């Protein structure tokens, strides 16, 4: 069973397009992370959410706790946004982290 | 600089050889963990620890050993490397439980830079 499901698995966009990546989870959580991994690179945390919405530059993350769903939006996408985006949640019972399999984003100039 | 230091970045082994991946953090995090990342599989938990002297198995523990003698260090040992252990390995750390911590800091999750291991 997968505690965290992401969609789409792969995404190709033209530069400037608005992008949405979705994450659904099945466990109770204390926090949700959106992670970014560039090809051959390390994993960095873009956002940590426990409620509501956060914005960093062109990136916006939202979470709906009741519906167990989060979205990552990228406005005015750029080729440097090309990366794998991973949704991770921290269980509020066992404190474990569960990870989605990632969304591979390619932004074409 | 505060963070997770993971070494080596690259390693090539022959089948049957042993090695240790090092992981150290200086953020006083109780929770440390090792993951392997394979194409199409996402991050899979190998072993984790919630404090010095405490370790437990994750989803894919076979062929790997860990120990946690200090809060800072959490090495991953491959006892007899196999080609199936060819992967990218990540160490990550976090606080364990809120324990009076408030705000986003309680749930921070920090990764090491990764180690690419090839077993021939």
Tab-separated table of N, CA and C in Angstrom, chain A residues 9 30-31 33 35 37 40-43 45 48 50 54 86 88 90 94-97 99-101, chain B residues 31 35 37 40-43 45 48 90 94-97 104-109 111-113 116:
chain	number	residue	atom	x	y	z
A	9	UNK	N	2.900	11.498	-12.771
A	9	UNK	CA	4.217	10.895	-12.569
A	9	UNK	C	5.274	11.652	-13.369
A	30	UNK	N	1.427	15.185	10.877
A	30	UNK	CA	1.781	16.387	11.617
A	30	UNK	C	2.370	17.432	10.683
A	31	UNK	N	2.900	16.995	9.540
A	31	UNK	CA	3.458	17.931	8.563
A	31	UNK	C	3.593	17.263	7.212
A	33	UNK	N	5.819	17.747	3.518
A	33	UNK	CA	6.958	18.407	2.861
A	33	UNK	C	6.830	18.276	1.354
A	35	UNK	N	9.559	18.338	-1.581
A	35	UNK	CA	10.998	18.235	-1.778
A	35	UNK	C	11.323	18.390	-3.254
A	37	UNK	N	14.431	17.654	-6.193
A	37	UNK	CA	15.686	16.971	-6.505
A	37	UNK	C	16.027	17.208	-7.973
A	40	UNK	N	20.734	14.138	-10.704
A	40	UNK	CA	22.039	13.862	-10.110
A	40	UNK	C	22.328	14.633	-8.838
A	41	UNK	N	21.311	15.317	-8.326
A	41	UNK	CA	21.537	16.197	-7.187
A	41	UNK	C	20.949	15.692	-5.888
A	42	UNK	N	21.142	16.487	-4.864
A	42	UNK	CA	20.610	16.163	-3.560
A	42	UNK	C	19.139	16.527	-3.445
A	43	UNK	N	18.588	16.289	-2.273
A	43	UNK	CA	17.165	16.537	-2.007
A	43	UNK	C	17.062	17.709	-1.035
A	45	UNK	N	14.312	20.550	0.868
A	45	UNK	CA	12.930	20.805	1.243
A	45	UNK	C	12.525	22.189	0.755
A	48	UNK	N	7.390	23.189	4.045
A	48	UNK	CA	6.843	22.337	5.075
A	48	UNK	C	5.512	22.941	5.489
A	50	UNK	N	1.683	22.461	7.591
A	50	UNK	CA	0.773	21.731	8.459
A	50	UNK	C	-0.661	22.216	8.253
A	54	UNK	N	1.495	28.272	1.595
A	54	UNK	CA	2.759	28.994	1.688
A	54	UNK	C	3.218	29.368	0.296
A	86	UNK	N	9.020	15.742	-4.891
A	86	UNK	CA	8.608	14.629	-4.038
A	86	UNK	C	7.760	15.161	-2.896
A	88	UNK	N	6.275	14.379	0.779
A	88	UNK	CA	6.570	13.537	1.946
A	88	UNK	C	5.696	13.983	3.106
A	90	UNK	N	4.772	13.391	7.393
A	90	UNK	CA	5.189	12.829	8.667
A	90	UNK	C	3.946	12.381	9.405
A	94	UNK	N	3.173	7.436	14.494
A	94	UNK	CA	4.497	6.828	14.631
A	94	UNK	C	5.643	7.764	14.324
A	95	UNK	N	5.355	9.004	13.922
A	95	UNK	CA	6.391	9.975	13.572
A	95	UNK	C	7.198	9.600	12.342
A	96	UNK	N	6.833	8.516	11.668
A	96	UNK	CA	7.568	8.127	10.474
A	96	UNK	C	7.282	9.075	9.312
A	97	UNK	N	8.225	9.092	8.369
A	97	UNK	CA	8.025	9.823	7.132
A	97	UNK	C	7.639	8.842	6.030
A	99	UNK	N	6.954	8.727	1.722
A	99	UNK	CA	7.299	9.493	0.535
A	99	UNK	C	6.497	9.046	-0.674
A	100	UNK	N	6.111	10.003	-1.505
A	100	UNK	CA	5.590	9.683	-2.816
A	100	UNK	C	6.732	9.282	-3.736
A	101	UNK	N	6.393	8.756	-4.898
A	101	UNK	CA	7.422	8.305	-5.831
A	101	UNK	C	7.961	9.447	-6.684
B	31	UNK	N	16.121	11.897	15.401
B	31	UNK	CA	15.747	10.952	14.349
B	31	UNK	C	16.738	11.020	13.201
B	35	UNK	N	17.932	5.968	3.459
B	35	UNK	CA	17.035	5.595	2.378
B	35	UNK	C	17.878	5.190	1.174
B	37	UNK	N	17.406	5.122	-3.094
B	37	UNK	CA	16.562	5.657	-4.152
B	37	UNK	C	16.902	4.949	-5.444
B	40	UNK	N	12.116	4.874	-10.426
B	40	UNK	CA	10.727	4.433	-10.393
B	40	UNK	C	10.239	3.933	-9.055
B	41	UNK	N	11.112	3.892	-8.047
B	41	UNK	CA	10.732	3.305	-6.746
B	41	UNK	C	10.570	4.355	-5.664
B	42	UNK	N	11.056	5.545	-5.886
B	42	UNK	CA	11.001	6.530	-4.818
B	42	UNK	C	11.997	6.212	-3.711
B	43	UNK	N	11.872	6.889	-2.612
B	43	UNK	CA	12.766	6.699	-1.468
B	43	UNK	C	12.229	5.560	-0.597
B	45	UNK	N	12.905	3.328	2.931
B	45	UNK	CA	13.571	3.384	4.219
B	45	UNK	C	14.314	2.081	4.487
B	48	UNK	N	16.363	3.152	10.616
B	48	UNK	CA	16.242	4.449	11.246
B	48	UNK	C	16.581	4.345	12.724
B	90	UNK	N	20.617	8.021	0.647
B	90	UNK	CA	20.463	9.300	1.320
B	90	UNK	C	20.282	9.086	2.814
B	94	UNK	N	15.859	14.450	11.552
B	94	UNK	CA	14.768	15.314	11.993
B	94	UNK	C	14.669	15.235	13.507
B	95	UNK	N	13.885	16.125	14.091
B	95	UNK	CA	13.532	15.961	15.489
B	95	UNK	C	12.554	14.789	15.602
B	96	UNK	N	12.469	14.213	16.780
B	96	UNK	CA	11.564	13.090	17.020
B	96	UNK	C	10.532	13.523	18.037
B	97	UNK	N	9.319	13.839	17.548
B	97	UNK	CA	8.290	14.311	18.456
B	97	UNK	C	8.480	15.782	18.737
B	104	UNK	N	7.381	25.418	12.749
B	104	UNK	CA	7.883	24.546	11.686
B	104	UNK	C	9.138	23.797	12.104
B	105	UNK	N	9.923	24.343	13.012
B	105	UNK	CA	11.179	23.706	13.378
B	105	UNK	C	11.033	22.298	13.900
B	106	UNK	N	9.881	21.993	14.488
B	106	UNK	CA	9.686	20.663	15.062
B	106	UNK	C	9.670	19.588	13.995
B	107	UNK	N	9.270	19.925	12.789
B	107	UNK	CA	9.100	18.924	11.743
B	107	UNK	C	10.114	19.064	10.609
B	108	UNK	N	11.167	19.810	10.819
B	108	UNK	CA	12.165	19.984	9.758
B	108	UNK	C	12.746	18.642	9.355
B	109	UNK	N	13.023	18.466	8.058
B	109	UNK	CA	13.595	17.229	7.518
B	109	UNK	C	14.771	17.624	6.642
B	111	UNK	N	18.254	16.436	4.472
B	111	UNK	CA	18.912	15.332	3.778
B	111	UNK	C	20.397	15.605	3.606
B	112	UNK	N	21.170	14.533	3.584
B	112	UNK	CA	22.541	14.604	3.120
B	112	UNK	C	22.585	14.712	1.606
B	113	UNK	N	23.786	14.893	1.053
B	113	UNK	CA	23.942	15.130	-0.383
B	113	UNK	C	23.788	13.868	-1.219
B	116	UNK	N	26.342	7.743	-4.269
B	116	UNK	CA	26.044	6.847	-5.395
B	116	UNK	C	26.954	5.630	-5.297
